[in-house]
Coordinates of C-alpha atoms in Angstrom, one line a residue:
X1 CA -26.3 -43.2 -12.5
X2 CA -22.5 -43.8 -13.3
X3 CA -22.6 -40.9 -16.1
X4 CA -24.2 -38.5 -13.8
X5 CA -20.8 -39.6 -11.8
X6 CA -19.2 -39.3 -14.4
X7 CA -20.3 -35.4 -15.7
X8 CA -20.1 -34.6 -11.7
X9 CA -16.9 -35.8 -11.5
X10 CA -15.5 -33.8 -14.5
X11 CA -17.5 -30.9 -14.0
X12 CA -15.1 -31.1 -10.6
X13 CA -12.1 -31.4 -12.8
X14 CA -12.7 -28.1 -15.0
X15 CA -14.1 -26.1 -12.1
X16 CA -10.3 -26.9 -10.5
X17 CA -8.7 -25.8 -13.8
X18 CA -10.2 -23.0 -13.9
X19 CA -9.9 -22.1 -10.3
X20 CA -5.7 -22.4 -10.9
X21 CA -5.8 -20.6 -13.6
X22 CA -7.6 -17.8 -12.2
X23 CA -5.3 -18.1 -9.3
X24 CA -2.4 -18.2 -11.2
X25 CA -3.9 -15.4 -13.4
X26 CA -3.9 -13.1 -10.0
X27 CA 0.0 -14.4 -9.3
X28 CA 1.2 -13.1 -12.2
X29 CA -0.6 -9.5 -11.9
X30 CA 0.1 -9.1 -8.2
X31 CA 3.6 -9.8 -8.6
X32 CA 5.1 -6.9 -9.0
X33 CA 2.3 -5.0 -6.2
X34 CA 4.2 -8.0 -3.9
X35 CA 7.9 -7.3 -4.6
X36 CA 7.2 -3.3 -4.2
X37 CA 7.1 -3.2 -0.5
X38 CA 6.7 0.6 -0.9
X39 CA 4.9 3.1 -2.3
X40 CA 3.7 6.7 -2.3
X41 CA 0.3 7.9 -1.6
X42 CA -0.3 11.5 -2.6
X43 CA -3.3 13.5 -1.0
X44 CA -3.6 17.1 -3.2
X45 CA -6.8 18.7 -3.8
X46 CA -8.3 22.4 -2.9
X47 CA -8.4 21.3 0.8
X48 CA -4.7 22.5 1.2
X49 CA -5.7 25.8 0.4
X50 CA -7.0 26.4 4.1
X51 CA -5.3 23.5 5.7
X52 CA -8.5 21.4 6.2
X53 CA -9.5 18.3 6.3
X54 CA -10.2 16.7 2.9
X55 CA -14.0 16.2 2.3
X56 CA -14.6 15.4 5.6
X57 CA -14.5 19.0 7.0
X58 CA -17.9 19.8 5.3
X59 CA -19.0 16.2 6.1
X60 CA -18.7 17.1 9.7
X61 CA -20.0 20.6 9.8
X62 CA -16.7 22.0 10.6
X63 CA -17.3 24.5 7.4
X64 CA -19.7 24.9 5.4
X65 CA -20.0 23.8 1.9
X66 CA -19.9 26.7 0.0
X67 CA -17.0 27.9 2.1
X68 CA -15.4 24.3 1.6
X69 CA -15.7 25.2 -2.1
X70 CA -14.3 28.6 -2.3
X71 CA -11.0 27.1 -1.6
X72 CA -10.9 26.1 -5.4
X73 CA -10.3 30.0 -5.7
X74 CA -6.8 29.4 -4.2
X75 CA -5.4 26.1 -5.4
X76 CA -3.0 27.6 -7.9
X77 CA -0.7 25.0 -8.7
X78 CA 1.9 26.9 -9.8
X79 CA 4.8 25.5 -8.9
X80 CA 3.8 22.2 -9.7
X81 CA 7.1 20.3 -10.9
X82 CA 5.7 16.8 -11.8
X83 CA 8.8 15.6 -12.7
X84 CA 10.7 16.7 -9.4
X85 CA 7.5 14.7 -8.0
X86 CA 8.3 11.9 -9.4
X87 CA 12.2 11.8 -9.3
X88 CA 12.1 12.4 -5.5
X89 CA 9.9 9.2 -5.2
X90 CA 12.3 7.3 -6.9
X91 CA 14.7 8.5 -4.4
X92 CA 12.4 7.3 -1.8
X93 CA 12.9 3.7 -2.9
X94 CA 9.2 3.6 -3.8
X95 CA 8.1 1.6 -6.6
X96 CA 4.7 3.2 -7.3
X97 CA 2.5 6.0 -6.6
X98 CA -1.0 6.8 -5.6
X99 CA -2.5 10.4 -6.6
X100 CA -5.8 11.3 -5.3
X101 CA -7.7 12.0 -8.7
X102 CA -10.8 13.0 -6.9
X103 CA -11.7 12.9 -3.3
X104 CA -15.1 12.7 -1.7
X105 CA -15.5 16.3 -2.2
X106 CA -16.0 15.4 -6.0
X107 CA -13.5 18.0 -7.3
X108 CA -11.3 16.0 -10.4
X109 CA -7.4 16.8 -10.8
X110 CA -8.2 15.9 -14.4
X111 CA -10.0 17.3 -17.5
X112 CA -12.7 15.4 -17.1
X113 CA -15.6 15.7 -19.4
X114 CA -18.0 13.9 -17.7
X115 CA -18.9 16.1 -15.0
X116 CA -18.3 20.2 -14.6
X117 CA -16.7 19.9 -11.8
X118 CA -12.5 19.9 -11.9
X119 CA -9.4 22.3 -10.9
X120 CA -9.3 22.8 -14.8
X121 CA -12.2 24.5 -15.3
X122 CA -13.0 25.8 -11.6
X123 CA -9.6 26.5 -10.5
X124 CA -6.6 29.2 -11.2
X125 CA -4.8 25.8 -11.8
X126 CA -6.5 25.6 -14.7
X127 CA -5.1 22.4 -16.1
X128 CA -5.2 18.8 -16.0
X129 CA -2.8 17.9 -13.0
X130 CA -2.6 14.3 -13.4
X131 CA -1.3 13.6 -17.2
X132 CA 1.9 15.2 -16.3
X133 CA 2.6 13.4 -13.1
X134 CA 1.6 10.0 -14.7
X135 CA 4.3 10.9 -18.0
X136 CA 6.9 11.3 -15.4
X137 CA 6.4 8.2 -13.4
X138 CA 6.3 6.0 -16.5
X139 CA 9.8 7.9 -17.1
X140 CA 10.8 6.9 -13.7
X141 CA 10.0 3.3 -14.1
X142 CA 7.3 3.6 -10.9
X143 CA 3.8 2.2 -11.4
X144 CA 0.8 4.2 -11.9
X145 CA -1.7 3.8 -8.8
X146 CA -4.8 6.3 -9.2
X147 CA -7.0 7.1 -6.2
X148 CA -10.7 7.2 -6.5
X149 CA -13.9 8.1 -4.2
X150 CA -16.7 5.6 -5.3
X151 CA -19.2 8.0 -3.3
X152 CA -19.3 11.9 -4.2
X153 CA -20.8 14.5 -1.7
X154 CA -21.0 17.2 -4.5
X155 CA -22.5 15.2 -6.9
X156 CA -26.3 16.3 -7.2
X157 CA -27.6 12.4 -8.1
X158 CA -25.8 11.2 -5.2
X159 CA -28.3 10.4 -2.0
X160 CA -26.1 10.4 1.2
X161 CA -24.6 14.1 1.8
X162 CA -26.3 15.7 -1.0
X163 CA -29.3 15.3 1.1
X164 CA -27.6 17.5 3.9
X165 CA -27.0 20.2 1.6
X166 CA -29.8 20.3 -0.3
X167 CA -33.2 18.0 0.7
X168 CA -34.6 15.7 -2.2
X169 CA -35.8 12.4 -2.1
X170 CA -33.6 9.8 -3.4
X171 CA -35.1 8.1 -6.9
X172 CA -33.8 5.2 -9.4
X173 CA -33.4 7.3 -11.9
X174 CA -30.9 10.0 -10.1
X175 CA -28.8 6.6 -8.4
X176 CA -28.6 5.1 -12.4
X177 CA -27.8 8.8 -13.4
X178 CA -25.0 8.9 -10.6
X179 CA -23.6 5.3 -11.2
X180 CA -23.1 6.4 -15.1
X181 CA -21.2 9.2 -14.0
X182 CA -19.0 6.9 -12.1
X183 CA -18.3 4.7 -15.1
X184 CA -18.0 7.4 -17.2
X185 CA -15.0 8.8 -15.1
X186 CA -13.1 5.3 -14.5
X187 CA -12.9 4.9 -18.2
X188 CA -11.4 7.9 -18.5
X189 CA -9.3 7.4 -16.5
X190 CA -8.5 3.9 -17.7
X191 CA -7.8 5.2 -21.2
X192 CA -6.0 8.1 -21.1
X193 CA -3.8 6.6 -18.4
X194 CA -3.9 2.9 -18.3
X195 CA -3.0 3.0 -14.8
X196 CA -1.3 -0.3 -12.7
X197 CA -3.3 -0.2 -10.2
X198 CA -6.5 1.6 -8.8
X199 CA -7.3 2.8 -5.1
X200 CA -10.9 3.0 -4.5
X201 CA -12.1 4.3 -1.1
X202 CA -16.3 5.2 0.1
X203 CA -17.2 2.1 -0.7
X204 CA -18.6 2.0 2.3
X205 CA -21.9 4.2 2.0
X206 CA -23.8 1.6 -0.6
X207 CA -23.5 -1.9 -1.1
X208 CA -21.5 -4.2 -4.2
X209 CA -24.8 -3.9 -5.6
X210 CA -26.1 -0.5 -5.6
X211 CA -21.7 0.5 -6.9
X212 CA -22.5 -2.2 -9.7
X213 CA -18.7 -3.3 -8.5
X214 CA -19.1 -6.8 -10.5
X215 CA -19.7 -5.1 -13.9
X216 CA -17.3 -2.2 -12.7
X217 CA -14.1 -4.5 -11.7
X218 CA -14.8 -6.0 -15.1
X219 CA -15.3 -3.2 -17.1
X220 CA -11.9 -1.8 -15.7
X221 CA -10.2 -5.3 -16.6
X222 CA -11.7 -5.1 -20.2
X223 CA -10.2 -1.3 -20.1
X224 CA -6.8 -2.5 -18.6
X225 CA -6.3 -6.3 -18.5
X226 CA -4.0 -5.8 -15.6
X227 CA -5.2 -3.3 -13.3
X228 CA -4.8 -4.5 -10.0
X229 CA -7.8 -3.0 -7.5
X230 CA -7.8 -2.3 -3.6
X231 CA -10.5 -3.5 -1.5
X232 CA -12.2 -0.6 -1.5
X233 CA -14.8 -1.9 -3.8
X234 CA -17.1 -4.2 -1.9
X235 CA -15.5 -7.9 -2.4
X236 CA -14.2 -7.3 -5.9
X237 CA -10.8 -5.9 -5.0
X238 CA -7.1 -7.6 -5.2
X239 CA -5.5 -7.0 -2.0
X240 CA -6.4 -5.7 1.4
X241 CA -5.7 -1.9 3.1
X242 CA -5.3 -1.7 6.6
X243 CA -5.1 2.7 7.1
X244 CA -2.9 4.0 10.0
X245 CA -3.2 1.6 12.3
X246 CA -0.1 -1.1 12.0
X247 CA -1.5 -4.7 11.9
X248 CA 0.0 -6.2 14.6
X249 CA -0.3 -10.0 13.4
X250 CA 0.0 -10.8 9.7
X251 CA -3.3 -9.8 7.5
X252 CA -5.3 -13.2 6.4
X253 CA -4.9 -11.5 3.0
X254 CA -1.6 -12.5 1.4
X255 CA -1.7 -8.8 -0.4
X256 CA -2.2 -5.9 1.8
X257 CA -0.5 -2.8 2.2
X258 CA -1.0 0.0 5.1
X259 CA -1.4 3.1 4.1
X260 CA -0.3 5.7 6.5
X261 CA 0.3 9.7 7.4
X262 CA 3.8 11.1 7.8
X263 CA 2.3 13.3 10.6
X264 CA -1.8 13.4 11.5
X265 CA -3.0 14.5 8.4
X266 CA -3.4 13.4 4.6
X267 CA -3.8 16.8 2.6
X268 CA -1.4 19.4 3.7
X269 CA -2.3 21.0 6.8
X270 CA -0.3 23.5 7.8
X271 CA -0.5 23.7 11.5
X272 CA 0.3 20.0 11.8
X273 CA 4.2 19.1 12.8
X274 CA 3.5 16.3 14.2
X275 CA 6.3 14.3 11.9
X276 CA 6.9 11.2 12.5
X277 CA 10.7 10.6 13.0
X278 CA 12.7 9.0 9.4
X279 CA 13.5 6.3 12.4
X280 CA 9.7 5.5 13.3
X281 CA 9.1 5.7 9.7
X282 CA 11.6 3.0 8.8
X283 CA 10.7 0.8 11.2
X284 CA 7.2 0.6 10.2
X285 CA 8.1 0.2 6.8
X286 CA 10.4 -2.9 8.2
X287 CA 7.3 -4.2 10.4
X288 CA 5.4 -4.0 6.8
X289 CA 8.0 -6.2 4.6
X290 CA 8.0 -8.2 8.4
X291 CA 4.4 -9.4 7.6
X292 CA 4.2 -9.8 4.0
X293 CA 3.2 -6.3 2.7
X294 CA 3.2 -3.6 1.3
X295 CA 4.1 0.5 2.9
X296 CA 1.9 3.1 1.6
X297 CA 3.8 6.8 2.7
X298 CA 1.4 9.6 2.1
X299 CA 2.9 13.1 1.4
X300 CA 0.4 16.2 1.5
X301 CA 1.6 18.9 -1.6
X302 CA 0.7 23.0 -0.9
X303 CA -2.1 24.2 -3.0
X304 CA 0.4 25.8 -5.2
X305 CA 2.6 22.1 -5.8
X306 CA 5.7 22.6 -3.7
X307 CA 6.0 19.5 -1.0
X308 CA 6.4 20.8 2.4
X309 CA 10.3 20.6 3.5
X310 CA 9.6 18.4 6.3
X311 CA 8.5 15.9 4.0
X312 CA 11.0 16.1 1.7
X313 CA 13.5 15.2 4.0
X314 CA 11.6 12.4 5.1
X315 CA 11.2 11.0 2.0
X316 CA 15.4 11.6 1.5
X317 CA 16.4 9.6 4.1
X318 CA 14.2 7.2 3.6
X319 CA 15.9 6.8 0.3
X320 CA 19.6 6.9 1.7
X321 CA 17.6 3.5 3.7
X322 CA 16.2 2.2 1.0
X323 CA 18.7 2.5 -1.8
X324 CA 21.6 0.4 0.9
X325 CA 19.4 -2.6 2.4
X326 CA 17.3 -2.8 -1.5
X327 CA 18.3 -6.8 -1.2
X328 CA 16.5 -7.2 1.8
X329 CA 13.7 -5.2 0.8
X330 CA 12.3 -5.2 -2.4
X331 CA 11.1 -9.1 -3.4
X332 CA 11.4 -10.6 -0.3
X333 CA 8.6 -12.8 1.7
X334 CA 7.3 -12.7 5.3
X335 CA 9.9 -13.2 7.9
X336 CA 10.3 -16.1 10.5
X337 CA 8.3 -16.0 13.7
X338 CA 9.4 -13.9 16.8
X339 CA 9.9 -17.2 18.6
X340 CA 12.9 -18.0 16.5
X341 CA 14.4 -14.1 16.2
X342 CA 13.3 -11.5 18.7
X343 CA 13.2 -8.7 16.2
X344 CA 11.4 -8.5 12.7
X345 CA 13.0 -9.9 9.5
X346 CA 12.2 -11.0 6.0
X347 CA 12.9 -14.1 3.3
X348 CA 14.7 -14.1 0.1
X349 CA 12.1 -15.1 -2.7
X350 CA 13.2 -18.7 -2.4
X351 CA 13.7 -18.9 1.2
X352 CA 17.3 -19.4 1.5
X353 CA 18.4 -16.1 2.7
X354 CA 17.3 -14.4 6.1
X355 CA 17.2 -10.8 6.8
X356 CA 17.0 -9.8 10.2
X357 CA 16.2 -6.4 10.9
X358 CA 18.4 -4.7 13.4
X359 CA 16.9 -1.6 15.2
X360 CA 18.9 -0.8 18.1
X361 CA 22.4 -1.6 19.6
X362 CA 23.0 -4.9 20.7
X363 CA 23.6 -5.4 24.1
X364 CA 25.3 -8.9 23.2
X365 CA 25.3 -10.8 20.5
X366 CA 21.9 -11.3 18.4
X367 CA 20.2 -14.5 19.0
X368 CA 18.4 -17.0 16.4
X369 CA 16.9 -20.3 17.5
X370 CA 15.0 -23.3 16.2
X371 CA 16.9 -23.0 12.7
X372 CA 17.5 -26.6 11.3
X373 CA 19.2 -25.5 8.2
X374 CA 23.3 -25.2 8.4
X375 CA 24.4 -21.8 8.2
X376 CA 27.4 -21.0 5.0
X377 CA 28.0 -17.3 5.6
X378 CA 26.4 -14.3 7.8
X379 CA 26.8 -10.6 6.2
X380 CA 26.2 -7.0 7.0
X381 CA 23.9 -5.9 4.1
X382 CA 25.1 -2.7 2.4
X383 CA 28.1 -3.0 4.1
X384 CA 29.6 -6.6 3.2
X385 CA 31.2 -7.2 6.6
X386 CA 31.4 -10.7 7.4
X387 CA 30.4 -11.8 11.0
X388 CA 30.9 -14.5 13.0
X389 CA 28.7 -16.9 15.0
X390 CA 28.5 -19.1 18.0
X391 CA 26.4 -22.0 18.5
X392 CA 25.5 -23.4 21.7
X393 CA 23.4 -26.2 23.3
X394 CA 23.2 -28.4 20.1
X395 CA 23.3 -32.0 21.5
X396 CA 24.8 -34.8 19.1
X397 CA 21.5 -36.9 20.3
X398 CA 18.6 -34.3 20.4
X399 CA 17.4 -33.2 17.0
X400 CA 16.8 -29.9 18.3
X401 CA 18.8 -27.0 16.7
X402 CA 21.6 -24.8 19.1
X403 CA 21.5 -21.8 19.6
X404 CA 23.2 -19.2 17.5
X405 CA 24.4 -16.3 18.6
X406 CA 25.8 -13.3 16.0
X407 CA 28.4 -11.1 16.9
X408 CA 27.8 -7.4 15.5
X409 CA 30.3 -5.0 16.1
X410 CA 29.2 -1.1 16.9
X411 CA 30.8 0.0 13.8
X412 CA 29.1 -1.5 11.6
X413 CA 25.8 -0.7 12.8
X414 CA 23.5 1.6 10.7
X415 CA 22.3 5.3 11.5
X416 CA 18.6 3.9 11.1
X417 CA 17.9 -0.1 11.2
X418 CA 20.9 -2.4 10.6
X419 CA 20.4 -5.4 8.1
X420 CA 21.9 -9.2 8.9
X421 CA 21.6 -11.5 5.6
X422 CA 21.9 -14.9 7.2
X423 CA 22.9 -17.2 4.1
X424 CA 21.4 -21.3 4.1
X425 CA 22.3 -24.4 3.2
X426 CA 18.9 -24.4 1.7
X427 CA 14.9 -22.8 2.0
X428 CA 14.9 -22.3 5.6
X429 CA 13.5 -25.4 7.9
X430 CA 12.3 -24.3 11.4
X431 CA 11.9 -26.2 14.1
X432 CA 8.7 -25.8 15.7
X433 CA 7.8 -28.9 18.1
X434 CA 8.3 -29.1 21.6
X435 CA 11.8 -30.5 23.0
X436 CA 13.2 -33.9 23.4
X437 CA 14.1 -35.6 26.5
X438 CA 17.4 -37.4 26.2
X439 CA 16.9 -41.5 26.2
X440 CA 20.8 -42.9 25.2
X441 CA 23.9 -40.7 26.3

């Protein structure tokens, strides 16, 4: 009995070794996805020849196939400029980049040879789109993200909308058939482009099973050691992706990242204007870094590569942002509850620094309140200013902290979202019980 205790009992022990060091593993190759805070998604496929909706135009029997596809007659790419691409995401203040590589409409921006069915052999384009963009990143020192679809309507072994186009009965044989074809295209795209990171999406048609995601995360890791994956893949993915909607409490995961439209649409539409503001835009992006994560921007490119001017500009001043307040941006950690700062902020990486995010003009000083720590300086970031506090209400008896109020003066106040860098005596200590009631005076 005692060495069945025994073997239990260090059968316990390596299970928790190996446990860290898979944890620690993940650490190390989500650290840089966790410091990024932004990125840039990048929907471009044929459906920006007619200003539809990607895939799911067809899908929903707003056109019909074989009209969906003519529009590879007219995706030219010819003033594709991947190196303007990727220089004016580095002006964004991104740090990586997501291009859709294939959609759900099964068309690849890619030569590959697994299937027939690309802009390089069915399109005036008539070249592979995506070494190019991926040469110029690298050269920009911005991770590689490739986009995915796990499910492909075009495909003619895959069941679900195949069937709507053209009626057969679902067999092993075609599903084994389709699920090579998958692999066969992820490798490719794993070796020829070793990307950072890949963004999987229609996971949701078939189960972890049916996508063979276990062997498929495993064969990418084998392909890539360090490929971090979304969570598009049934279970096996890295961190979590909230789309369009703004989380409005923190994600359980402790990597996530929203990915989200400039105006309604993905692809380039061009009837849509409805732009969101560089203002609303920022201020999302500071509600990400707020909660702990990550800013996916999407920009829609024309059929012939040019990004629509609207976008451009977007992406511009979100640079000017970016490229001043980059302390309190990129590496920082999920900010301090509302309770203690009525506006959004962020952490330095150890904890000693607050950033609190600014968006309007104070109508009075700023306010901060259940903050233990002893405050050394108070700064305008990108600016330098020094400011002054106040604090009120701290009683020599009660252990609960006074109230400190900032001073900001209008001129130092930014065109966007001002930045406050509140400097500690140490990793910040809140104070989160409930009041004391004075007993000696």
């Amino acid at each position: 009995m005692k060495k069945l205790v025994v073997f239990m009992l260090n059968c316990m022990v390596v299970f928790q070794v190996f446990a860290q060091n898979m944890n620690n593993e993940k650490e190390s190759r989500m650290q840089w996805f966790e410091d990024a805070k932004l990125g840039i998604f990048i929907h471009w496929g044929i459906y920006s020849v007619n200003g539809i909706d990607e895939s799911w135009s067809f899908f929903n029997d707003y056109i019909s196939y074989d009209d969906y596809m003519k529009q590879l007659d007219g995706f030219t790419a010819q003033n594709y400029n991947a190196a303007a691409w990727a220089k004016l995401i580095a002006e964004s203040g991104a740090k990586y980049s997501v291009l859709t590589t294939k959609h759900h409409d099964g068309v690849a921006l890619w030569d590959t040879k697994c299937g027939d069915l690309s802009v390089v052999k069915s399109s005036p384009a008539a070249t592979d789109l995506v070494a190019p963009f991926v040469k110029e990143l690298r050269k920009n020192n911005l991770k590689v993200g490739l986009y995915y679809s796990l499910l492909d309507w075009s495909h003619p072994d895959y069941p679900n909308k195949t069937r709507k186009i053209k009626r057969y009965e679902t067999d092993s044989l075609k599903w084994d058939r389709f699920v090579d074809f998958n692999f066969c295209q992820l490798e490719e795209l794993s070796k020829q482009f070793k990307p950072d990171l890949f963004w999987f999406d229609g996971d949701w048609e078939q189960s972890a099973e049916k996508w063979n995601a276990k062997e498929l995360s495993e064969d990418l890791r084998d392909w890539n050691k360090n490929v971090i994956l979304n969570s598009r893949i049934q279970g096996y993915g890295d961190y979590a992706t909230p789309e369009q909607g703004l989380p409005i409490t923190r994600p359980d995961n402790r990597y996530w990242e929203l990915c989200m439209t400039m105006n309604d649409s993905w692809g380039y539409q061009h009837n849509d204007k409805n732009y969101k503001t560089p203002n609303q835009v920022i201020r999302i992006l500071v509600d990400c870094i707020n909660k702990g994560g990550n800013l996916l921007l999407d920009i829609g490119p024309k059929p012939d590569g040019t990004i629509p001017e609207e976008q451009i500009a977007i992406l511009k001043e979100l640079g000017r942002w970016t490229n001043k307040h980059a302390e309190a941006i990129y590496g920082t950690r999920a900010g301090i509850p509302f309770e203690h700062y009525y506006g959004p902020s962020a952490l330095s990486k150890n904890g000693d620094i607050m950033y609190l995010f600014v968006p309007h003009i104070p109508r009075g000083p700023l306010v901060l309140k259940g903050i233990k720590n002893k405050i050394n300086r108070m700064w305008v970031v990108g600016n330098g200013t020094k400011l002054n506090w106040d604090v009120k209400m701290k009683q020599y008896w009660s252990s609960v902290p006074g109230i400190v109020y900032i001073d900001v003066p209008e001129k130092v106040l930014d065109d966007q979202v001002t930045v406050i860098a509140v400097l500690l005596d140490g990793k910040v200590d809140l104070y989160r019980e409930k009041g004391q009631v004075i007993e000696s005076n």
